[in-house]
GROMACS .gro file of C-alpha atoms in nm:
model
  148
    1MET     CA    1   0.922  -3.673  20.657
    2ARG     CA    2   0.963  -3.859  20.330
    3LYS     CA    3   0.640  -3.707  20.191
    4PHE     CA    4   0.768  -3.361  20.285
    5ALA     CA    5   1.097  -3.423  20.103
    6ILE     CA    6   0.913  -3.544  19.792
    7PHE     CA    7   0.675  -3.246  19.805
    8THR     CA    8   0.970  -3.006  19.842
    9LEU     CA    9   1.154  -3.169  19.552
   10VAL     CA   10   0.845  -3.149  19.327
   11ALA     CA   11   0.788  -2.785  19.425
   12LEU     CA   12   1.150  -2.693  19.351
   13LEU     CA   13   1.138  -2.876  19.020
   14GLY     CA   14   0.820  -2.686  18.929
   15LEU     CA   15   0.981  -2.353  19.014
   16TRP     CA   16   1.289  -2.442  18.810
   17MET     CA   17   1.075  -2.544  18.511
   18THR     CA   18   0.872  -2.221  18.534
   19GLY     CA   19   1.191  -2.015  18.544
   20THR     CA   20   1.331  -2.205  18.249
   21ALA     CA   21   1.008  -2.152  18.050
   22ILE     CA   22   1.008  -1.778  18.123
   23ALA     CA   23   1.374  -1.748  18.023
   24GLY     CA   24   1.291  -1.932  17.699
   25ASP     CA   25   0.995  -1.702  17.631
   26LYS     CA   26   1.211  -1.394  17.690
   27GLU     CA   27   1.473  -1.525  17.447
   28GLU     CA   28   1.198  -1.610  17.196
   29CYS     CA   29   1.058  -1.254  17.221
   30VAL     CA   30   1.396  -1.101  17.144
   31ALA     CA   31   1.469  -1.345  16.861
   32LYS     CA   32   1.126  -1.297  16.698
   33CYS     CA   33   1.155  -0.917  16.721
   34GLU     CA   34   1.503  -0.917  16.569
   35ALA     CA   35   1.388  -1.143  16.284
   36ALA     CA   36   1.078  -0.931  16.217
   37ALA     CA   37   1.279  -0.606  16.222
   38LYS     CA   38   1.524  -0.747  15.970
   39VAL     CA   39   1.245  -0.851  15.733
   40MET     CA   40   1.070  -0.513  15.778
   41LYS     CA   41   1.387  -0.331  15.670
   42ASP     CA   42   1.403  -0.541  15.351
   43ASP     CA   43   1.031  -0.578  15.268
   44LEU     CA   44   0.795  -0.372  15.483
   45THR     CA   45   0.471  -0.482  15.314
   46GLY     CA   46   0.565  -0.850  15.313
   47ALA     CA   47   0.677  -0.835  15.675
   48LEU     CA   48   0.353  -0.674  15.793
   49CYS     CA   49   0.152  -0.938  15.606
   50GLU     CA   50   0.356  -1.213  15.773
   51ILE     CA   51   0.324  -1.056  16.120
   52ASN     CA   52  -0.055  -1.050  16.075
   53LYS     CA   53  -0.072  -1.429  16.023
   54LYS     CA   54  -0.182  -1.624  16.333
   55ASP     CA   55   0.020  -1.920  16.206
   56GLY     CA   56   0.306  -1.716  16.061
   57LYS     CA   57   0.675  -1.736  16.135
   58PHE     CA   58   0.652  -1.455  16.392
   59VAL     CA   59   0.418  -1.655  16.619
   60LYS     CA   60   0.525  -1.936  16.851
   61GLY     CA   61   0.284  -2.052  17.119
   62SER     CA   62   0.176  -1.750  17.322
   63VAL     CA   63   0.467  -1.539  17.189
   64TYR     CA   64   0.380  -1.326  16.887
   65VAL     CA   65   0.520  -1.014  16.722
   66PHE     CA   66   0.317  -0.698  16.670
   67ALA     CA   67   0.427  -0.389  16.477
   68MET     CA   68   0.356  -0.023  16.539
   69ARG     CA   69   0.420   0.315  16.383
   70GLY     CA   70   0.429   0.555  16.675
   71GLY     CA   71   0.114   0.484  16.875
   72VAL     CA   72  -0.069   0.326  16.579
   73MET     CA   73  -0.089  -0.052  16.550
   74VAL     CA   74   0.007  -0.161  16.198
   75ALA     CA   75   0.017  -0.540  16.245
   76HIS     CA   76  -0.119  -0.776  16.511
   77PRO     CA   77  -0.182  -1.149  16.454
   78MET     CA   78  -0.413  -1.206  16.753
   79LYS     CA   79  -0.626  -0.889  16.752
   80PRO     CA   80  -0.661  -0.760  16.394
   81ALA     CA   81  -0.929  -0.513  16.513
   82LEU     CA   82  -0.642  -0.309  16.664
   83ILE     CA   83  -0.479  -0.248  16.325
   84GLY     CA   84  -0.501   0.116  16.222
   85ARG     CA   85  -0.598   0.235  16.571
   86ASP     CA   86  -0.400   0.492  16.767
   87LEU     CA   87  -0.349   0.320  17.101
   88SER     CA   88  -0.125   0.578  17.264
   89ALA     CA   89  -0.393   0.680  17.517
   90LEU     CA   90  -0.491   0.321  17.605
   91LYS     CA   91  -0.434   0.228  17.969
   92ASP     CA   92  -0.409  -0.111  18.131
   93LYS     CA   93  -0.615  -0.203  18.439
   94ASP     CA   94  -0.358  -0.032  18.662
   95GLY     CA   95  -0.381   0.295  18.465
   96LYS     CA   96  -0.046   0.251  18.289
   97GLU     CA   97  -0.023   0.402  17.939
   98PHE     CA   98   0.198   0.120  17.818
   99PHE     CA   99   0.174   0.202  17.446
  100LYS     CA  100   0.325   0.544  17.523
  101GLU     CA  101   0.599   0.361  17.709
  102PHE     CA  102   0.657   0.137  17.404
  103VAL     CA  103   0.721   0.452  17.195
  104THR     CA  104   0.952   0.599  17.460
  105VAL     CA  105   1.156   0.279  17.486
  106ALA     CA  106   1.188   0.251  17.106
  107LYS     CA  107   1.286   0.616  17.055
  108ASP     CA  108   1.507   0.671  17.360
  109LYS     CA  109   1.674   0.333  17.411
  110GLY     CA  110   1.628   0.145  17.083
  111SER     CA  111   1.508  -0.161  17.273
  112GLY     CA  112   1.390  -0.269  17.616
  113TRP     CA  113   1.122  -0.438  17.825
  114VAL     CA  114   0.784  -0.296  17.931
  115ASP     CA  115   0.561  -0.456  18.196
  116TYR     CA  116   0.182  -0.415  18.178
  117GLN     CA  117  -0.152  -0.599  18.190
  118TRP     CA  118  -0.300  -0.751  17.870
  119PRO     CA  119  -0.555  -1.029  17.804
  120LYS     CA  120  -0.420  -1.364  17.692
  121PRO     CA  121  -0.543  -1.472  17.346
  122GLY     CA  122  -0.905  -1.583  17.377
  123GLU     CA  123  -0.951  -1.425  17.722
  124LYS     CA  124  -1.107  -1.097  17.835
  125ASP     CA  125  -0.942  -1.044  18.173
  126PRO     CA  126  -0.591  -0.895  18.163
  127SER     CA  127  -0.288  -1.084  18.292
  128PRO     CA  128   0.063  -0.960  18.377
  129LYS     CA  129   0.272  -0.939  18.062
  130SER     CA  130   0.618  -0.818  17.969
  131SER     CA  131   0.701  -0.715  17.612
  132TYR     CA  132   1.033  -0.662  17.442
  133ILE     CA  133   1.023  -0.352  17.222
  134LEU     CA  134   1.271  -0.306  16.935
  135LYS     CA  135   1.309  -0.001  16.713
  136VAL     CA  136   1.310  -0.091  16.343
  137ASP     CA  137   1.375   0.260  16.208
  138ASP     CA  138   1.264   0.617  16.280
  139ASN     CA  139   0.901   0.526  16.203
  140PHE     CA  140   0.840   0.168  16.313
  141TYR     CA  141   0.903  -0.061  16.606
  142VAL     CA  142   0.808  -0.420  16.685
  143GLY     CA  143   0.725  -0.591  17.009
  144ALA     CA  144   0.671  -0.942  17.144
  145GLY     CA  145   0.572  -1.040  17.494
  146TYR     CA  146   0.523  -1.326  17.731
  147TYR     CA  147   0.273  -1.373  18.010
  148LYS     CA  148   0.417  -1.397  18.359
   0.00000   0.00000   0.00000
């Protein structure tokens, strides 16, 4: 009985820590997007250069900001090969056109969350991810996500 109680306590503590980490990642996504959008409004070129840095101020752990103009990636610190590509027709493993949804969220709502599948940095297989999308102006938006 004592082993069961200890196991249950450890399991509950693990669930609590996971929930706390996810809440922290969500808050980090929003904060990084808001900071990047502010810099983009003041200095677009400088902001895009900073977003492209793997060790820049818009990267923290697995949370990083990317920037887009419509369906075209304009800055991405983890996958620079995406820069300049129109990704609007790209689908995740479930067939979801999530880049189109990014554009819709930015234009229609100004900000919001989009769930999709995307590989973690350094991996090939996609994992569940949720990204916060924030409209910068009529042309640009930024996003940052966390893996679930």
